[in-house]
Coordinates of C-alpha atoms in Angstrom, one line a residue:
Chain A
M1 CA 0.0 0.0 0.0
S2 CA 2.8 2.4 0.8
Q3 CA 4.3 1.7 -2.5
W4 CA 1.0 2.5 -4.2
M5 CA 0.8 5.8 -2.3
T6 CA 4.4 6.6 -3.4
L7 CA 3.4 6.1 -7.0
F8 CA 0.1 7.9 -6.6
N9 CA 1.8 10.9 -4.9
K10 CA 4.2 11.1 -7.8
E11 CA 1.4 11.3 -10.3
V12 CA -0.3 14.1 -8.3
L13 CA 3.0 15.9 -8.0
E14 CA 3.8 15.5 -11.7
M15 CA 0.4 17.0 -12.7
W16 CA 1.1 19.9 -10.4
R17 CA 4.5 20.5 -11.8
N18 CA 3.3 20.4 -15.4
F19 CA 0.3 22.7 -14.5
K20 CA -2.4 20.1 -15.2
W21 CA -4.0 21.0 -11.9
I22 CA -4.4 24.6 -13.3
W23 CA -5.3 24.3 -16.9
V24 CA -7.7 21.3 -16.8
P25 CA -10.0 22.8 -14.2
I26 CA -9.9 26.2 -16.0
T27 CA -10.8 24.6 -19.3
F28 CA -13.7 22.9 -17.6
I29 CA -14.9 26.1 -16.1
L30 CA -14.7 28.0 -19.4
L31 CA -16.4 25.2 -21.2
G32 CA -19.3 25.1 -18.8
V33 CA -19.8 28.7 -17.8
S34 CA -19.8 30.0 -21.4
E35 CA -23.2 28.3 -21.8
P36 CA -25.3 30.3 -19.3
L37 CA -23.4 33.4 -20.2
T38 CA -24.0 33.3 -23.9
S39 CA -27.7 32.2 -23.5
Y40 CA -28.3 35.1 -21.1
Y41 CA -26.5 37.7 -23.1
L42 CA -27.5 36.5 -26.6
P43 CA -30.2 39.2 -27.2
Q44 CA -27.6 41.9 -26.3
I45 CA -24.9 40.2 -28.4
I46 CA -27.2 40.1 -31.5
K47 CA -28.1 43.7 -30.9
S48 CA -24.6 44.9 -30.6
V49 CA -23.4 43.2 -33.8
G50 CA -26.1 45.0 -35.8
G51 CA -29.3 43.5 -34.7
L52 CA -31.9 41.8 -36.7
P53 CA -33.2 43.3 -40.0
E54 CA -36.0 45.8 -39.9
G55 CA -39.3 44.2 -39.5
A56 CA -38.1 40.8 -38.5
I57 CA -39.9 39.6 -35.5
F58 CA -37.8 37.2 -33.5
E59 CA -39.1 36.2 -30.2
M60 CA -36.4 34.5 -28.3
P61 CA -38.0 32.3 -25.6
K62 CA -36.1 32.5 -22.4
P63 CA -34.6 29.0 -21.9
T64 CA -35.3 27.2 -18.6
A65 CA -32.5 26.9 -16.1
G66 CA -32.4 23.2 -16.5
A67 CA -32.0 23.4 -20.2
V68 CA -29.1 25.9 -19.9
L69 CA -27.4 23.7 -17.3
A70 CA -27.9 20.6 -19.5
S71 CA -26.4 22.2 -22.5
G72 CA -23.4 23.5 -20.4
L73 CA -23.0 19.9 -19.2
S74 CA -23.1 18.6 -22.8
Q75 CA -19.9 20.6 -23.5
Y76 CA -18.1 18.1 -21.3
S77 CA -19.1 15.1 -23.4
T78 CA -17.4 16.7 -26.5
F79 CA -14.6 19.1 -25.5
G80 CA -14.2 17.6 -22.0
V81 CA -13.7 14.2 -23.6
L82 CA -11.1 15.7 -25.9
V83 CA -9.2 17.3 -23.0
I84 CA -9.3 14.0 -21.0
V85 CA -8.1 11.8 -23.9
L86 CA -5.3 14.2 -24.9
G87 CA -4.2 14.6 -21.3
T88 CA -4.1 10.9 -20.6
M89 CA -3.0 9.2 -23.8
G90 CA 0.7 9.4 -22.9
I91 CA 0.3 8.3 -19.3
I92 CA 1.8 4.9 -19.8
A93 CA 2.8 4.8 -23.5
G94 CA 4.8 7.9 -23.1
E95 CA 6.8 6.6 -20.1
R96 CA 7.4 3.3 -22.0
K97 CA 8.5 5.1 -25.1
N98 CA 11.1 7.3 -23.5
G99 CA 12.4 4.5 -21.3
V100 CA 11.6 5.8 -17.8
A101 CA 9.1 2.9 -17.3
A102 CA 12.0 0.5 -17.6
M103 CA 14.0 2.4 -15.0
I104 CA 11.1 2.3 -12.6
L105 CA 9.9 -1.3 -13.3
V106 CA 13.2 -3.0 -12.8
K107 CA 12.7 -2.0 -9.2
P108 CA 10.4 -4.3 -7.3
V109 CA 7.3 -2.3 -8.3
S110 CA 4.0 -4.1 -8.8
Y111 CA 2.6 -3.7 -12.3
F112 CA -0.9 -3.5 -10.8
S113 CA 0.2 -0.5 -8.6
Y114 CA 2.0 1.1 -11.5
V115 CA -1.1 1.1 -13.8
T116 CA -3.8 1.7 -11.2
S117 CA -1.9 4.6 -9.5
K118 CA -1.7 6.4 -12.8
W119 CA -5.3 5.7 -13.4
A120 CA -6.3 7.0 -10.0
G121 CA -4.2 10.1 -10.4
S122 CA -6.0 11.0 -13.6
L123 CA -9.3 10.0 -12.1
L124 CA -8.8 12.5 -9.3
L125 CA -8.0 15.2 -11.8
V126 CA -11.0 14.5 -13.9
W127 CA -13.5 14.4 -11.1
I128 CA -12.1 17.5 -9.4
S129 CA -12.0 19.5 -12.7
L130 CA -15.5 18.4 -13.6
F131 CA -16.8 19.4 -10.2
I132 CA -15.2 22.8 -10.2
G133 CA -16.3 23.4 -13.8
Y134 CA -19.8 22.2 -13.3
I135 CA -20.5 23.9 -10.0
S136 CA -19.4 27.2 -11.6
T137 CA -21.8 26.6 -14.4
W138 CA -24.5 25.8 -11.9
Y139 CA -23.7 28.9 -10.0
Y140 CA -23.9 31.2 -13.0
T141 CA -27.1 29.5 -14.2
G142 CA -28.6 30.2 -10.8
Q143 CA -27.5 33.8 -10.9
L144 CA -28.7 34.5 -14.4
F145 CA -31.7 32.2 -14.7
D146 CA -33.0 30.1 -11.9
W147 CA -31.6 27.8 -9.3
V148 CA -31.5 24.2 -10.3
P149 CA -32.0 21.9 -7.2
I150 CA -28.7 20.9 -5.8
G151 CA -29.8 17.3 -5.7
E152 CA -30.2 17.3 -9.4
F153 CA -26.9 18.9 -9.8
F154 CA -25.1 16.2 -7.8
Q155 CA -27.0 13.4 -9.6
S156 CA -26.2 14.7 -13.1
F157 CA -22.6 15.4 -11.9
A158 CA -22.2 11.7 -10.9
L159 CA -23.6 10.4 -14.2
Y160 CA -21.3 12.6 -16.2
G161 CA -18.3 11.7 -14.0
L162 CA -19.1 8.0 -14.6
W163 CA -19.1 8.4 -18.4
L164 CA -15.9 10.4 -18.3
T165 CA -14.3 7.8 -16.1
V166 CA -15.2 5.2 -18.8
I167 CA -13.4 7.4 -21.4
L168 CA -10.4 7.8 -19.1
T169 CA -10.1 4.1 -18.4
V170 CA -10.3 3.2 -22.1
T171 CA -7.6 5.8 -22.8
V172 CA -5.4 4.3 -20.0
F173 CA -6.0 0.9 -21.5
F174 CA -4.9 1.8 -25.0
S175 CA -2.0 3.7 -23.5
A176 CA -0.9 0.5 -21.8
A177 CA -1.5 -1.7 -24.8
L178 CA 0.1 0.5 -27.4
L179 CA 3.6 2.1 -27.6
S180 CA 2.4 5.3 -29.3
P181 CA 0.6 7.9 -27.3
G182 CA -0.9 9.5 -30.5
L183 CA -2.3 6.2 -31.6
A184 CA -3.7 5.5 -28.1
G185 CA -5.4 8.9 -28.2
F186 CA -6.8 8.5 -31.6
I187 CA -8.3 5.1 -31.0
S188 CA -9.8 6.2 -27.7
L189 CA -11.4 9.2 -29.3
A190 CA -12.7 7.3 -32.3
L191 CA -14.2 4.7 -30.0
A192 CA -15.9 7.3 -27.8
L193 CA -17.3 8.9 -30.9
I194 CA -18.6 5.7 -32.4
V195 CA -20.2 4.5 -29.2
S196 CA -21.9 7.9 -28.7
I197 CA -23.2 8.0 -32.2
L198 CA -24.4 4.4 -32.2
S199 CA -26.0 4.7 -28.8
G200 CA -27.7 7.9 -29.9
A201 CA -29.0 6.5 -33.1
L202 CA -30.1 3.2 -31.7
S203 CA -31.2 4.5 -28.3
H204 CA -34.1 2.1 -28.1
L205 CA -31.8 -0.8 -28.5
L206 CA -28.8 0.4 -26.6
E207 CA -30.4 2.1 -23.6
W208 CA -27.8 0.4 -21.4
S209 CA -24.9 2.0 -23.2
P210 CA -22.7 4.1 -20.9
S211 CA -22.6 6.9 -23.3
Q212 CA -26.4 7.3 -22.8
L213 CA -25.6 8.5 -19.3
T214 CA -25.0 11.9 -20.8
S215 CA -28.5 12.1 -22.2
Y216 CA -30.0 10.7 -19.0
A217 CA -28.3 13.5 -17.1
G218 CA -29.7 16.0 -19.6
A219 CA -33.2 14.4 -19.2
L220 CA -33.0 14.8 -15.4
L221 CA -32.1 18.5 -15.7
T222 CA -34.8 19.3 -18.2
G223 CA -37.5 16.9 -17.1
G224 CA -36.7 16.7 -13.4
K225 CA -36.8 12.9 -13.5
L226 CA -34.2 10.2 -14.1
P227 CA -35.1 7.7 -16.9
S228 CA -35.4 4.2 -15.7
D229 CA -32.5 3.0 -17.9
T230 CA -30.0 5.0 -15.8
M231 CA -29.4 2.0 -13.6
P232 CA -28.4 -0.5 -16.3
A233 CA -26.3 2.1 -18.1
S234 CA -24.4 2.9 -14.8
L235 CA -23.8 -0.7 -14.2
T236 CA -22.5 -1.2 -17.7
A237 CA -20.2 1.8 -17.1
L238 CA -18.8 0.3 -13.8
L239 CA -18.3 -3.1 -15.4
L240 CA -16.4 -1.5 -18.3
I241 CA -14.2 0.4 -16.0
V242 CA -13.3 -2.6 -14.0
L243 CA -12.7 -4.7 -17.1
F244 CA -10.6 -2.2 -19.0
L245 CA -8.5 -1.5 -15.9
W246 CA -8.0 -5.2 -15.4
F247 CA -7.0 -5.7 -19.0
S248 CA -4.7 -2.8 -18.9
V249 CA -2.7 -4.4 -16.0
F250 CA -2.9 -7.8 -17.7
L251 CA -1.6 -6.6 -21.1
F252 CA 1.0 -4.3 -19.5
K253 CA 2.4 -7.2 -17.5
K254 CA 2.8 -9.3 -20.6
K255 CA 4.7 -6.7 -22.6
E256 CA 8.4 -6.5 -22.7
L257 CA 9.5 -3.2 -21.3
A258 CA 12.6 -2.7 -23.4
A259 CA 11.6 -2.1 -26.9
Chain B
M1 CA 29.0 -19.4 -4.4
S2 CA 27.3 -18.6 -7.7
L3 CA 24.7 -16.0 -7.6
I4 CA 23.2 -16.6 -11.1
Q5 CA 23.4 -19.5 -13.4
I6 CA 22.6 -18.9 -17.1
K7 CA 21.9 -21.9 -19.3
G8 CA 21.4 -22.0 -23.0
L9 CA 20.2 -18.4 -23.2
K10 CA 18.8 -17.5 -26.6
K11 CA 17.0 -14.6 -28.0
S12 CA 15.4 -14.0 -31.4
F13 CA 13.8 -10.9 -32.8
Q14 CA 11.5 -11.7 -35.7
G15 CA 13.3 -14.9 -36.4
N16 CA 16.6 -13.2 -36.3
Q17 CA 18.7 -14.9 -33.6
V18 CA 20.7 -12.3 -31.8
I19 CA 21.8 -14.4 -28.8
K20 CA 22.8 -17.8 -29.8
G21 CA 23.0 -19.8 -26.6
L22 CA 25.0 -18.4 -23.7
D23 CA 26.1 -20.4 -20.7
F24 CA 27.8 -18.8 -17.7
K25 CA 27.8 -18.3 -14.0
L26 CA 28.3 -15.3 -12.0
E27 CA 30.1 -15.7 -8.7
K28 CA 29.2 -13.6 -5.7
G29 CA 31.4 -10.5 -5.0
K30 CA 33.1 -10.5 -8.4
C31 CA 33.2 -7.8 -11.0
I32 CA 32.6 -9.2 -14.4
A33 CA 32.9 -7.4 -17.7
L34 CA 30.8 -8.3 -20.7
L35 CA 33.0 -7.3 -23.6
G36 CA 32.2 -7.2 -27.3
P37 CA 32.0 -5.0 -30.3
N38 CA 28.8 -3.1 -31.1
G39 CA 26.0 -5.4 -32.0
A40 CA 27.5 -8.4 -30.2
G41 CA 24.4 -8.7 -28.1
K42 CA 25.6 -7.2 -24.8
T43 CA 22.6 -5.0 -24.2
T44 CA 20.2 -7.7 -25.1
T45 CA 21.9 -10.1 -22.6
L46 CA 21.8 -7.5 -19.8
R47 CA 18.2 -6.8 -20.5
M48 CA 17.3 -10.4 -20.2
L49 CA 19.2 -10.7 -16.9
S50 CA 17.4 -7.7 -15.5
G51 CA 14.1 -9.2 -16.5
L52 CA 13.2 -6.4 -19.0
M53 CA 13.2 -9.0 -21.8
K54 CA 12.1 -12.5 -21.8
P55 CA 14.5 -15.1 -23.3
T56 CA 13.3 -17.0 -26.3
E57 CA 15.0 -20.1 -24.9
G58 CA 17.1 -21.0 -21.9
S59 CA 17.0 -20.1 -18.3
I60 CA 18.4 -17.6 -15.9
S61 CA 18.3 -18.8 -12.4
F62 CA 19.1 -16.6 -9.4
S63 CA 19.9 -18.6 -6.3
E64 CA 17.8 -16.2 -4.2
A65 CA 14.9 -15.5 -6.4
K66 CA 11.4 -15.4 -5.0
K67 CA 9.0 -18.3 -5.5
D68 CA 7.2 -16.6 -8.4
G69 CA 10.6 -16.0 -10.1
D70 CA 10.7 -12.2 -9.3
I71 CA 14.3 -11.2 -9.1
R72 CA 13.8 -7.4 -9.1
H73 CA 14.6 -7.0 -5.4
L74 CA 18.0 -8.6 -6.0
I75 CA 19.2 -6.4 -8.9
G76 CA 20.0 -2.8 -9.7
Y77 CA 20.1 -1.9 -13.4
L78 CA 21.4 1.1 -15.3
P79 CA 20.4 1.1 -18.9
Q80 CA 22.7 2.4 -21.6
F81 CA 20.8 5.7 -21.9
P82 CA 19.2 6.3 -18.5
V83 CA 16.0 8.3 -18.5
F84 CA 14.5 10.0 -15.5
Y85 CA 11.6 12.2 -14.7
D86 CA 13.2 15.5 -15.8
W87 CA 10.8 17.5 -13.6
M88 CA 12.1 15.9 -10.4
S89 CA 15.3 16.9 -8.7
G90 CA 18.1 14.3 -8.4
F91 CA 17.3 14.1 -4.7
E92 CA 13.6 13.6 -5.2
F93 CA 14.2 10.9 -7.9
L94 CA 16.5 8.9 -5.6
Q95 CA 14.0 9.1 -2.7
Y96 CA 11.2 8.1 -5.0
V97 CA 13.1 5.1 -6.3
G98 CA 14.2 4.2 -2.8
K99 CA 10.7 4.1 -1.5
L100 CA 9.6 2.1 -4.5
A101 CA 12.3 -0.4 -3.7
G102 CA 10.9 -0.8 -0.2
L103 CA 12.8 1.7 2.0
T104 CA 10.9 3.9 4.5
S105 CA 10.8 7.6 3.8
K106 CA 13.5 8.2 6.4
E107 CA 15.7 5.5 5.1
A108 CA 15.2 6.6 1.5
K109 CA 16.2 10.2 2.5
E110 CA 19.3 9.2 4.3
R111 CA 20.4 6.7 1.7
S112 CA 19.8 9.2 -1.1
L113 CA 22.0 11.8 0.5
K114 CA 24.7 9.3 1.1
L115 CA 24.6 8.1 -2.5
L116 CA 24.5 11.7 -3.9
E117 CA 27.7 12.2 -1.9
L118 CA 29.2 9.0 -3.1
V119 CA 28.6 9.7 -6.8
G120 CA 29.7 13.3 -6.4
I121 CA 26.6 15.2 -7.4
I122 CA 25.5 16.3 -3.9
D123 CA 25.8 20.0 -4.9
A124 CA 23.2 19.5 -7.6
K125 CA 20.8 17.6 -5.5
N126 CA 18.0 20.1 -5.7
R127 CA 18.4 20.9 -9.3
R128 CA 16.0 19.5 -11.8
I129 CA 17.3 16.5 -13.6
G130 CA 16.4 18.1 -16.9
K131 CA 19.2 20.5 -16.3
Y132 CA 21.8 17.8 -15.5
S133 CA 24.8 17.2 -17.8
G134 CA 25.4 13.8 -19.4
G135 CA 28.0 12.9 -16.8
M136 CA 25.7 13.8 -13.9
R137 CA 22.8 11.8 -15.3
Q138 CA 25.1 8.8 -15.6
R139 CA 26.1 9.2 -11.9
L140 CA 22.6 9.6 -10.9
G141 CA 21.9 6.5 -12.9
I142 CA 24.5 4.5 -10.9
A143 CA 23.1 5.9 -7.6
Q144 CA 19.6 4.8 -8.4
A145 CA 20.9 1.3 -9.4
I146 CA 22.4 0.7 -6.0
I147 CA 19.8 2.4 -3.8
N148 CA 18.4 -0.8 -2.4
R149 CA 21.8 -2.5 -1.9
P150 CA 21.2 -5.0 -4.7
Q151 CA 23.2 -8.3 -4.8
L152 CA 23.9 -7.7 -8.4
V153 CA 24.4 -4.4 -10.1
I154 CA 24.0 -4.5 -13.9
L155 CA 25.4 -1.6 -15.8
D156 CA 25.0 -1.2 -19.5
E157 CA 28.0 0.8 -20.9
P158 CA 28.4 2.9 -17.8
V159 CA 31.4 4.8 -19.1
S160 CA 31.1 4.8 -22.8
A161 CA 29.3 8.2 -23.0
L162 CA 31.6 10.0 -20.7
D163 CA 34.6 12.2 -21.2
P164 CA 38.0 11.0 -19.9
F165 CA 37.5 12.7 -16.5
G166 CA 34.0 11.4 -16.0
R167 CA 35.2 7.9 -17.1
R168 CA 38.0 7.9 -14.6
E169 CA 35.7 8.9 -11.8
V170 CA 33.1 6.3 -12.6
L171 CA 35.7 3.6 -12.9
E172 CA 36.9 4.6 -9.4
L173 CA 33.4 4.5 -8.2
L174 CA 33.1 1.0 -9.6
E175 CA 36.3 0.0 -7.8
R176 CA 34.7 1.1 -4.6
L177 CA 31.4 -0.6 -5.3
K178 CA 33.1 -3.8 -6.0
K179 CA 33.8 -4.3 -2.3
E180 CA 30.1 -4.3 -1.5
T181 CA 28.3 -6.1 -4.3
T182 CA 28.6 -8.1 -7.5
I183 CA 28.9 -6.0 -10.6
L184 CA 28.3 -7.0 -14.2
F185 CA 28.9 -4.3 -16.7
S186 CA 29.2 -4.2 -20.5
T187 CA 31.7 -2.2 -22.4
H188 CA 33.5 -2.1 -25.7
I189 CA 36.4 -0.3 -24.2
L190 CA 39.0 -2.9 -23.3
N191 CA 41.0 -0.8 -20.9
D192 CA 38.0 -0.2 -18.7
A193 CA 37.3 -3.9 -18.4
E194 CA 41.0 -4.6 -17.7
E195 CA 41.1 -1.9 -15.0
V196 CA 38.3 -2.9 -12.7
C197 CA 37.3 -6.4 -13.5
D198 CA 38.2 -9.8 -12.2
E199 CA 36.5 -11.7 -14.9
I200 CA 35.8 -11.2 -18.5
I201 CA 33.2 -12.6 -20.9
F202 CA 33.8 -11.9 -24.6
L203 CA 30.7 -11.7 -26.7
H204 CA 30.8 -11.8 -30.4
N205 CA 27.8 -12.2 -32.7
G206 CA 25.7 -13.5 -29.8
E207 CA 28.1 -16.1 -28.7
I208 CA 30.7 -16.3 -25.9
V209 CA 34.0 -16.5 -27.8
E210 CA 36.2 -16.4 -24.7
S211 CA 35.8 -16.0 -21.0
G212 CA 37.7 -16.3 -17.7
T213 CA 39.7 -14.3 -15.3
M214 CA 42.3 -11.8 -16.5
D215 CA 45.1 -14.2 -15.4
D216 CA 43.5 -17.2 -17.2
L217 CA 43.2 -15.2 -20.4
R218 CA 46.8 -14.0 -20.2
E219 CA 48.0 -17.5 -19.6
R220 CA 46.0 -18.8 -22.5
H221 CA 46.8 -16.1 -25.0
Q222 CA 50.2 -15.1 -23.7
Q223 CA 52.6 -14.9 -26.6
A224 CA 56.1 -15.6 -25.4
K225 CA 57.8 -12.5 -26.5
I226 CA 60.6 -10.4 -25.1
D227 CA 61.2 -6.9 -26.1
L228 CA 64.7 -5.5 -26.0
I229 CA 65.7 -1.9 -26.6
F230 CA 69.4 -1.2 -26.8
H231 CA 71.2 2.1 -26.6
R232 CA 73.0 1.4 -29.8
K233 CA 72.2 -1.7 -31.9
T234 CA 74.8 -3.7 -33.8
E235 CA 74.6 -6.3 -36.5
G236 CA 76.1 -8.8 -34.0
M237 CA 73.2 -8.5 -31.6
E238 CA 70.6 -9.2 -34.3
R239 CA 72.5 -12.3 -35.4
T240 CA 73.1 -13.5 -31.9
F241 CA 69.4 -13.4 -31.1
R242 CA 68.3 -14.8 -34.4
T243 CA 70.4 -17.8 -34.1
H244 CA 69.8 -18.4 -30.4
S245 CA 68.5 -21.8 -29.6
L246 CA 65.4 -20.4 -27.7
T247 CA 64.3 -18.1 -30.5
K248 CA 61.4 -18.8 -32.8
S249 CA 61.5 -15.6 -34.7
I250 CA 62.5 -12.0 -34.3
L251 CA 61.3 -8.6 -35.3
V252 CA 63.7 -5.6 -35.6
D253 CA 62.5 -2.1 -35.5
G254 CA 65.2 0.6 -35.0
N255 CA 66.9 0.0 -31.7
R256 CA 64.2 -2.5 -30.7
I257 CA 64.5 -6.2 -31.1
S258 CA 61.4 -8.3 -30.3
V259 CA 62.2 -11.9 -29.8
F260 CA 59.5 -14.6 -29.9
V261 CA 60.8 -17.4 -27.8
T262 CA 59.8 -21.0 -27.0
N263 CA 60.1 -20.6 -23.3
V264 CA 59.9 -17.2 -21.6
E265 CA 61.4 -18.3 -18.3
S266 CA 64.6 -19.7 -19.6
A267 CA 64.9 -17.0 -22.3
R268 CA 64.7 -14.4 -19.6
K269 CA 67.7 -15.9 -17.8
E270 CA 69.7 -16.7 -20.9
F271 CA 69.2 -13.4 -22.6
L272 CA 70.1 -11.3 -19.5
K273 CA 73.2 -13.4 -19.0
L274 CA 74.1 -13.0 -22.6
I275 CA 73.7 -9.2 -22.6
Y276 CA 75.7 -9.0 -19.4
E277 CA 78.5 -11.1 -20.7
K278 CA 78.7 -9.1 -24.0
E279 CA 78.4 -5.8 -22.1
W280 CA 75.7 -4.6 -24.5
Q281 CA 74.1 -1.4 -23.3
L282 CA 70.5 -2.3 -22.6
D283 CA 67.9 0.5 -22.2
K284 CA 64.8 -1.7 -21.7
F285 CA 64.0 -5.3 -21.2
E286 CA 60.4 -6.3 -21.2
V287 CA 58.6 -9.6 -21.1
S288 CA 55.5 -8.7 -23.1
S289 CA 52.3 -8.9 -21.2
M290 CA 49.2 -9.7 -23.3
T291 CA 46.7 -6.9 -23.3
L292 CA 43.0 -7.5 -23.6
E293 CA 43.2 -5.8 -26.9
D294 CA 45.4 -8.5 -28.2
V295 CA 43.1 -11.2 -26.9
F296 CA 40.2 -9.4 -28.3
M297 CA 41.7 -9.1 -31.8
K298 CA 42.7 -12.6 -31.7
V299 CA 39.3 -14.1 -30.6
V300 CA 37.2 -11.8 -32.7
G301 CA 39.5 -11.9 -35.7
K302 CA 39.1 -15.6 -36.4

């Protein structure tokens, strides 16, 4: 356990030294907060850039607070995913490629700890960044529109966190399985995209798909109720996380460290 | 007592056999050099010993390995091009590695300071490794390899990348380490091996072409040769040595006469007596000692 903590502390310290603890939360704040701000100020923005043509009647319905928050949240399933994948794809592949993994793993370090400590470090970063970004969005939505109940905030936060964790774990898996960080990132992104599109298109067949967690969170914020498929989708997500993590360790163990 | 036994070790990459069956033993407390030209398979061999690569065939058995075959607590390894976390300081890296190797925080701290002192980079302990010079990185590499007092220290070309001063210092460091642990290091610089090692293994094209202690090798490859340098050489000298009963052949080069003899011991006595009797003015008398370079050329050349 103390060895695991040593590895984990190193991950946290490294993210501090390369400023991930600064730029990832800031990115998440910007992504989320821009939504209530632009929705609220849109009439003024349109006016200030020249307005609508004479005679055009354009009634802009004021969106509900839930809808604004939901669309702020949806930023995280696109740009947020991109940030996570780009930030994590080199986590193991990079260390293996430059050789430092060989320096560390000739010490009596458990492969399981090596992989899981890296995963846990990124997990912490993702959840904290998501929380900071999302609660800022919630706050601005409350100030500019209406206050969304804090219970709904936490539920939708947890669902999104779970989906982002799936993405993170898949990226860690490809980072452990492949030698090239770029390739690991590309495959993870492509996979996330395909799963999201498929699950969206075939939502009546794939209601248990973890990528649907994002639409269920949206449904909660706009409709005030969680769809009944949230449970199976969450369970699939958890199962995938465990499986991919386990495969990461398994594959990594089998690889020769010196390329 | 032998620490490791290597039997029939083979390694292929995509069907291309790089290591063609090595058998050797490493004795405890010895310093062994793995010598060979570039591409002989030295790095591959060391990587297999350190567990970073799996042999295609054959076995590596450590006498003190754990039940599951894990040997990592027994060895310290320095790759040819050591890589560190450049954002850490040297001191931080050593403590990190020390803790990973099972030391407590306090032990790791003390041991790290001691090693930084030993390898001579204590002044740079708080500097980021990214700013270290090549020589400092190599020293830090040696320090991290011995942090957990391993029974076997494996060093891949520890001095090849260093300038003459750095080389000298690292060799002196190895000399000191030798007293505490078993060292196996690879090099293509013959002098380095000759200087610090007790035993030598010559690798060529993935095979051991020669091995043994320095004395063994000398004995085996010693050419019975006596070099004589005279103050002034005369025709008579050349003739005398050429026709001497112990002489096989001679080489003359200016004032130097090199005599290949059938028996060094008797030639030494006879020649000295002869020179004394004839009152030739001798500047230098040398029974040639075989250098590793000679052995190397001989075994690799064929």
